[in-house]
Short mmCIF file of C-alpha atoms and ligand atoms in Angstrom, two decimals:
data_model
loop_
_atom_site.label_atom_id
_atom_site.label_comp_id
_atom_site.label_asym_id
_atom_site.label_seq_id
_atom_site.Cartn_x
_atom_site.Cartn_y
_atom_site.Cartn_z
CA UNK A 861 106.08 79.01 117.26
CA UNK A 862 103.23 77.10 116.52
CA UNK A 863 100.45 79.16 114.63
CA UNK A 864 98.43 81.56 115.69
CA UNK A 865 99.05 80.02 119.55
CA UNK A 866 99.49 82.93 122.06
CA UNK A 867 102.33 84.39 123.53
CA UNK A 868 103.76 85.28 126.54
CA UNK A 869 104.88 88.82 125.74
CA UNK A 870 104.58 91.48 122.89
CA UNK A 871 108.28 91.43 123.12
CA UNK A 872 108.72 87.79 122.89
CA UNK A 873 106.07 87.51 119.78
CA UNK A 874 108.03 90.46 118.04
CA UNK A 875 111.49 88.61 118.55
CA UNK A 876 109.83 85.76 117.03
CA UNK A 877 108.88 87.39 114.16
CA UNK A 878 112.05 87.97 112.75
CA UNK A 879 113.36 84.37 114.41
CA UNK A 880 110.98 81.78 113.22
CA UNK A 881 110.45 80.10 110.47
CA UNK A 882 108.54 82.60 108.25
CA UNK A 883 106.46 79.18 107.38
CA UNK A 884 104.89 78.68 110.49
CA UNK A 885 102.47 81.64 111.22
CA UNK A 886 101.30 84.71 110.55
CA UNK A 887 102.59 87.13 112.80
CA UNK A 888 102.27 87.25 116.52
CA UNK A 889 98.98 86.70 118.23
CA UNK A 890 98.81 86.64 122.30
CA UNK A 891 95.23 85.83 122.14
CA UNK A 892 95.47 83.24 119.74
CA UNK A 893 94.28 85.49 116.82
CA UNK A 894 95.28 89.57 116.03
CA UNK A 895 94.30 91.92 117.97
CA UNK A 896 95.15 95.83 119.35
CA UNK A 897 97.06 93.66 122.21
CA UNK A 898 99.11 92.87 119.61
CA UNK A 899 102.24 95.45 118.42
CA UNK A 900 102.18 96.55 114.83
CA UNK A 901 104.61 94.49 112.30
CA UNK A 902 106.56 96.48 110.27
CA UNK A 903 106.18 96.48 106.69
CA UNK A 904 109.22 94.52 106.17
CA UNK A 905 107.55 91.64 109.02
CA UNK A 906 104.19 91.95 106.92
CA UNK A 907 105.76 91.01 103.73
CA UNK A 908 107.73 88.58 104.79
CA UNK A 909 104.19 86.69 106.43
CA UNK A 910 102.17 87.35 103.31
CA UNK A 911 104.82 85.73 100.97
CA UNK A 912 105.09 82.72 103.49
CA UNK A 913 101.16 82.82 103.69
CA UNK A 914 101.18 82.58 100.21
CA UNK A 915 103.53 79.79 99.49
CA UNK A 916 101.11 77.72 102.54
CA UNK A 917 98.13 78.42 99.97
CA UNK A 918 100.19 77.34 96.85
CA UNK A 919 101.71 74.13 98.50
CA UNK A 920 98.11 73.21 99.94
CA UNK A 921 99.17 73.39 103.58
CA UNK A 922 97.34 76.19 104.62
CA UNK A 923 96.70 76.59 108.64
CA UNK A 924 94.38 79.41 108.61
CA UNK A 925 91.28 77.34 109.99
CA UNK A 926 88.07 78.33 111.67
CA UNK A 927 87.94 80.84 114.78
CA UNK A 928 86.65 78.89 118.38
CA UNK A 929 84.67 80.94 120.35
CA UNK A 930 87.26 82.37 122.60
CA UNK A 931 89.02 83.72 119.42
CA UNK A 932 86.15 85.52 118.29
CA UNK A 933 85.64 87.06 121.97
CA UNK A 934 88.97 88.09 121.56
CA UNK A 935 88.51 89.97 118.39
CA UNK A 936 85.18 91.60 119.53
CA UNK A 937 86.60 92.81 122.74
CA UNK A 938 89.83 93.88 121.93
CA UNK A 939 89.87 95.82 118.31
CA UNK A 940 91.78 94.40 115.15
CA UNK A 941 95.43 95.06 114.71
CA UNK A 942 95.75 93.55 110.92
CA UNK A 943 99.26 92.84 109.79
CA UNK A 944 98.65 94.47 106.20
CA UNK A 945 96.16 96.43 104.07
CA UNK A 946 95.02 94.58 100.88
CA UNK A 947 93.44 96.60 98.07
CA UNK A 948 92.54 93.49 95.74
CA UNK A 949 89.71 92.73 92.73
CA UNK A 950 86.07 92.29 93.48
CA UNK A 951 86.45 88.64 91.36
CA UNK A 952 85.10 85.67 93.10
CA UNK A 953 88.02 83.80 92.42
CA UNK A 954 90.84 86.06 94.13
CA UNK A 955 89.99 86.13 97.84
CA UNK A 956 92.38 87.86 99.70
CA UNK A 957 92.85 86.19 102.66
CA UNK A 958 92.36 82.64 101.34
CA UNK A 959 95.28 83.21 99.21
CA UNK A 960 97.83 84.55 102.16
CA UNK A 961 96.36 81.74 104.37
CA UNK A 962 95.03 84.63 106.88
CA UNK A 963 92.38 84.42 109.56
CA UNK A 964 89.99 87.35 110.30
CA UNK A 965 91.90 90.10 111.83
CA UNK A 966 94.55 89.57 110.22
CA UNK A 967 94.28 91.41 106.55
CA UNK A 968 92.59 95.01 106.17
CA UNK A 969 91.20 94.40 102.64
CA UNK A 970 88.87 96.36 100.43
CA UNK A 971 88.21 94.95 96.73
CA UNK A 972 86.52 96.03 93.92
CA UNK A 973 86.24 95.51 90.01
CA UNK A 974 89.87 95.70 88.98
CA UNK A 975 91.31 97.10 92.19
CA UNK A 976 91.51 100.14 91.58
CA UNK A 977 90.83 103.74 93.24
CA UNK A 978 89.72 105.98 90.08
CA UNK A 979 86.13 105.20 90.49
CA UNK A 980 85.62 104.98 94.53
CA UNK A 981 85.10 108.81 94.78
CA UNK A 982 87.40 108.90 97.73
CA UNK A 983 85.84 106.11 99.41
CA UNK A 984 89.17 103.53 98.65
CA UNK A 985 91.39 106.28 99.61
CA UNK A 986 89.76 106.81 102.61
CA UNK A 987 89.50 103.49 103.71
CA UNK A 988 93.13 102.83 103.62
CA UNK A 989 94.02 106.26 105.15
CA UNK A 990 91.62 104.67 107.73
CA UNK A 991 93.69 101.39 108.04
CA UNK A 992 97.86 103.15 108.51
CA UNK A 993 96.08 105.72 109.97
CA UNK A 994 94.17 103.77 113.12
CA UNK A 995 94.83 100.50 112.82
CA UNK A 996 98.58 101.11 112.17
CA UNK A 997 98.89 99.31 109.37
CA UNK A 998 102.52 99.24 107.62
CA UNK A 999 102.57 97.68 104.64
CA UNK A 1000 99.80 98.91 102.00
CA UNK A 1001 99.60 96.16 99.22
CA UNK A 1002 97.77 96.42 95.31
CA UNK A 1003 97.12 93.17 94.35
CA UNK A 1004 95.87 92.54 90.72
CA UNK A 1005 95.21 89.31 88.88
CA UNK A 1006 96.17 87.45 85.62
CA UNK A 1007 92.72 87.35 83.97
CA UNK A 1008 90.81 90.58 85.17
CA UNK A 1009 87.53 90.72 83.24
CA UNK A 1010 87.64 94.80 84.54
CA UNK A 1011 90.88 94.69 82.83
CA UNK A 1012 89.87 92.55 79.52
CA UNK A 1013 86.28 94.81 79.42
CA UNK A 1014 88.49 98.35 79.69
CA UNK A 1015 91.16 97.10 76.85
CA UNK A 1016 88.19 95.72 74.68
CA UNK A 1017 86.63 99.60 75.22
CA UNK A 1018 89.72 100.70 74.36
CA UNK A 1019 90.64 98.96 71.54
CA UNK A 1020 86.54 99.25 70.17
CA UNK A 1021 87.18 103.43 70.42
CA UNK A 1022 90.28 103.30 68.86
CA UNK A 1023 88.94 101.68 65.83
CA UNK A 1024 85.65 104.19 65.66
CA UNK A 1025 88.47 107.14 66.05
CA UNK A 1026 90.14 105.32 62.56
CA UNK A 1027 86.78 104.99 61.15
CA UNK A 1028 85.70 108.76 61.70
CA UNK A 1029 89.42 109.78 60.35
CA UNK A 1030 88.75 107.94 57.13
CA UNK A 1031 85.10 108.83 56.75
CA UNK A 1032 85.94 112.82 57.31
CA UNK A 1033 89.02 112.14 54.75
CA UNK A 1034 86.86 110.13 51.89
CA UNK A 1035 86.08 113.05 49.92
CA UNK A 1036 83.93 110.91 47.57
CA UNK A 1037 81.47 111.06 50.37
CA UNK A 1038 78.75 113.74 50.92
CA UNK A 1039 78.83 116.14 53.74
CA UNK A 1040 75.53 114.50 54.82
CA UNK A 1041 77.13 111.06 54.42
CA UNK A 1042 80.38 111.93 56.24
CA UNK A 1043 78.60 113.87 59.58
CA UNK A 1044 75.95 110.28 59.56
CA UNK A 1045 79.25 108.70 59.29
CA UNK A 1046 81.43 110.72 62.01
CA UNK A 1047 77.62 110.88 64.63
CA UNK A 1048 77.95 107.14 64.33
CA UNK A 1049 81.48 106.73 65.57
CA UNK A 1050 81.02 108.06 68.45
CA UNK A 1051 82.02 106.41 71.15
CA UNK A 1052 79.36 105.64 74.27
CA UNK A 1053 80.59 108.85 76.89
CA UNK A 1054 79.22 108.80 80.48
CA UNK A 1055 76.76 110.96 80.84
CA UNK A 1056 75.82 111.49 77.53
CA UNK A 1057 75.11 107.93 76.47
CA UNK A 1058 71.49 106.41 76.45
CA UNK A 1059 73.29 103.03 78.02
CA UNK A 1060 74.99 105.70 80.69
CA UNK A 1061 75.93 103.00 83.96
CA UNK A 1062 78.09 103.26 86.91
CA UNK A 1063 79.95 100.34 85.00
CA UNK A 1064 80.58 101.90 81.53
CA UNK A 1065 81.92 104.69 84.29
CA UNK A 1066 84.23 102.12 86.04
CA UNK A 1067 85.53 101.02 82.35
CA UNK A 1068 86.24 104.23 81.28
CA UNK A 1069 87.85 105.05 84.19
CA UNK A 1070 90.29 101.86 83.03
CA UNK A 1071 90.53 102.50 79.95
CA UNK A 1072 93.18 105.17 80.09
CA UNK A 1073 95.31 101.47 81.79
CA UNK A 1074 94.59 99.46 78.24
CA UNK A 1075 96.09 102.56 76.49
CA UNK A 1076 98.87 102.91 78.17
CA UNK A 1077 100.22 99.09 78.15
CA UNK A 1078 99.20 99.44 74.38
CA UNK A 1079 101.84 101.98 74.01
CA UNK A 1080 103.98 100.43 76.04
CA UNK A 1081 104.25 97.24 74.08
CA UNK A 1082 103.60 99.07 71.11
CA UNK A 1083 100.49 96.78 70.22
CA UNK A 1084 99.60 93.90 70.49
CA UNK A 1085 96.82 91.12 70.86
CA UNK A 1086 93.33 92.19 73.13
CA UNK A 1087 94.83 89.37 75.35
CA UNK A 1088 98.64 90.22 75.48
CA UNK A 1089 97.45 94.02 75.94
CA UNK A 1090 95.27 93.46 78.67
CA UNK A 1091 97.64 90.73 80.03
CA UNK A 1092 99.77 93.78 80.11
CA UNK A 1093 97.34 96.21 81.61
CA UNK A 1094 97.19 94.12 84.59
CA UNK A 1095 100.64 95.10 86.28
CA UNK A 1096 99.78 98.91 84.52
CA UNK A 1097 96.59 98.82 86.64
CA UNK A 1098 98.33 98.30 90.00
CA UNK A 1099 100.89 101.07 89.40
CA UNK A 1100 98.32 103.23 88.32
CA UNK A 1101 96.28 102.69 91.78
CA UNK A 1102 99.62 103.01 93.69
CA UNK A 1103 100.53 105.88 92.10
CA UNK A 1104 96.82 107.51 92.83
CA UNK A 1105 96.79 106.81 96.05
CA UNK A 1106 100.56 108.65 96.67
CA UNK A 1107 99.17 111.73 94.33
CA UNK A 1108 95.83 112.10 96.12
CA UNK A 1109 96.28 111.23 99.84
CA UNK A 1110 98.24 113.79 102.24
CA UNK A 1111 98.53 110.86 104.96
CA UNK A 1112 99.70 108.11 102.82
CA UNK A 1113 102.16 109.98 101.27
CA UNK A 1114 103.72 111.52 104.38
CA UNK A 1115 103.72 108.06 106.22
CA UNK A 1116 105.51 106.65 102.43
CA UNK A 1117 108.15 109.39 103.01
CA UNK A 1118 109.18 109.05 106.53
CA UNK A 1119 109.71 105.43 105.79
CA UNK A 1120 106.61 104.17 108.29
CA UNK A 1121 104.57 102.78 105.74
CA UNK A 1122 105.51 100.96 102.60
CA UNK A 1123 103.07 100.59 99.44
CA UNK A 1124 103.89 97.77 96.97
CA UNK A 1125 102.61 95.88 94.42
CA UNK A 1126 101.91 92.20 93.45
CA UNK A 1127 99.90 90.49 91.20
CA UNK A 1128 98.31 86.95 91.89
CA UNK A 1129 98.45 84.19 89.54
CA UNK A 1130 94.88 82.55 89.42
CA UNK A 1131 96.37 79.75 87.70
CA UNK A 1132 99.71 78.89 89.76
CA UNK A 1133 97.90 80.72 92.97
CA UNK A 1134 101.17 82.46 93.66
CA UNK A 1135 101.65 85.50 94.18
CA UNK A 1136 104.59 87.99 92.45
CA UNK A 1137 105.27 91.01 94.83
CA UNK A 1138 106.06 93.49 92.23
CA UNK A 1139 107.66 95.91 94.55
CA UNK A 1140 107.12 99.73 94.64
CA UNK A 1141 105.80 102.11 92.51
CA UNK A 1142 108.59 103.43 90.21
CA UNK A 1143 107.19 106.32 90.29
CA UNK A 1144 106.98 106.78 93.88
CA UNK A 1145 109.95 109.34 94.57
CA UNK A 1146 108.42 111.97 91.88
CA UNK A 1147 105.23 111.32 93.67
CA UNK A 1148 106.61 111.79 96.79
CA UNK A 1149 106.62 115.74 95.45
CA UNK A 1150 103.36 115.66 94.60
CA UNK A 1151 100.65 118.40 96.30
CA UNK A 1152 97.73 116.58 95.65
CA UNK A 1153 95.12 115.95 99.02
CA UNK A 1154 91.88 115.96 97.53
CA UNK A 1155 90.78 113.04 95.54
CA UNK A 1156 89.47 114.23 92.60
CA UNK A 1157 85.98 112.61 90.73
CA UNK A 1158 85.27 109.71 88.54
CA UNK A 1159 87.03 110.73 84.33
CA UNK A 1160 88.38 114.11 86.03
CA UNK A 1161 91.69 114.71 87.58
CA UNK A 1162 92.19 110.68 88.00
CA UNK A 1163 92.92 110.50 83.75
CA UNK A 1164 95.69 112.42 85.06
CA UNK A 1165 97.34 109.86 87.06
CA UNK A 1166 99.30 107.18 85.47
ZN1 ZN B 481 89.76 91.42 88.38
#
């Protein structure tokens, strides 16, 4: 099947799917690009087209080219019908659909710093309850990135408060040092809190939001470098946005658990340009219990989540 060239039927182009070589396309298109004439792929079919998307925009022989007029007619009149939802990083050098060789229509993706869903104040989650929900998406996919400055600026805040935490220990344990000098001391160390701090920004919010990530690959490699933590924090970050969205949206995880949607996680290699699918969540069957429905605000109820 030659890409993105219409088909006869939405039976043949689904028959294809699983037929052709994964190489060649991505996914059935009767009008030449995705549309709602077009059935839903599975999430098994929509993994299958992002990893051969992927290995196009690695090997340099990528097919996704400009939209002619009739294609973009097509996709005005007749509704999108995207093969996958995308939640990927805000950085300028990770675009989604560059990287899986897709055309408009055929990726739901929403990005911001880090990828993640602890800051959006329910505006991620609702967004991708939008896409399974409407657009019959099947396959939900967190995709983070070697070299995340959200990352690297959430392990450095890390790392900078757990060094003024050792500092105020010491100070309040120096007993050489006057109960004026040891409060100046202890005031000092404290570290910059949203909503309390005279440099209070949405971003020190987003950070801090992170941050709870850079501690928890700390502990799980039981230190480490700023780089090899954050390195690290990456692959803790997706998990952790997986496993918010399964806690915190009713929809997702009722779709998850009747086996209509799948969410996974990858992480793209800015270097290489592939992409490593990472999987699911492996926390995803204790989610699946979970009563959650409401998504809770930024540094509340998300801490709890990991
Ligand atoms: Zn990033």
């Amino acid at each position: 099947m030659a890409y993105y060239q219409p088909q006869q039927s939405v039976t043949t182009a689904m028959s294809d799917v699983s037929q052709e070589d994964p190489s060649e396309g991505f996914g059935p298109s009767r009008l030449g690009v995705r549309t709602t004439v077009d059935e839903p792929l599975s999430a098994s079919q929509a993994i299958e087209v992002l990893q051969a998307g992927n290995r196009r925009f690695v090997q340099g022989d990528v097919k996704a080219g400009g939209l002619g007029p009739d294609m973009r007619r097509a996709l005005a009149s007749h509704g999108q019908r995207p093969v996958a939802t995308v939640i990927g990083c805000a950085d300028s050098r990770c675009p989604v659909e560059q990287l899986f060789d897709a055309r408009p229509g055929d990726l739901f993706v929403l990005r911001n710093a880090g990828n993640t869903c602890t800051h959006a104040e329910g505006s991620m989650v609702g967004s991708v309850e939008y896409s399974v929900a409407i657009l019959e998406t099947k396959m939900i996919l967190v995709l983070g990135h070697t070299g995340c400055g959200a990352i690297m600026g959430a392990t450095k805040l890390f790392l900078e408060r757990s060094t003024q935490k050792y500092i105020e220990m010491t100070c309040r344990k120096d007993a050489q040092e006057s109960t004026d000098q040891s409060t100046e001391a202890s005031e000092s160390a404290q570290p910059p809190q949203p909503g309390c701090s005279k440099k209070k920004s949405t971003l020190l919010g987003l950070l801090d939001a992170l941050v709870p990530v850079a501690e928890q690959a700390c502990v799980e490699l039981e230190g480490g470098s700023t780089e090899e933590i954050a390195a690290h924090a990456v692959k803790v970050n997706v998990w952790r946005t997986i496993n918010f969205l399964l806690s915190y949206s009713l929809i997702i995880r009722e779709k998850v658990a009747s086996g209509e949607v799948e969410l996974q996680g990858a992480v793209y290699n800015m270097s290489s340009g592939a992409v490593e699918f990472l999987g699911k969540s492996p926390k995803q069957e204790k989610l699946l219990n979970h009563d959650g429905h409401v998504v809770p605000s930024m540094g509340g109820l998300a801490r709890q989540v990991s």
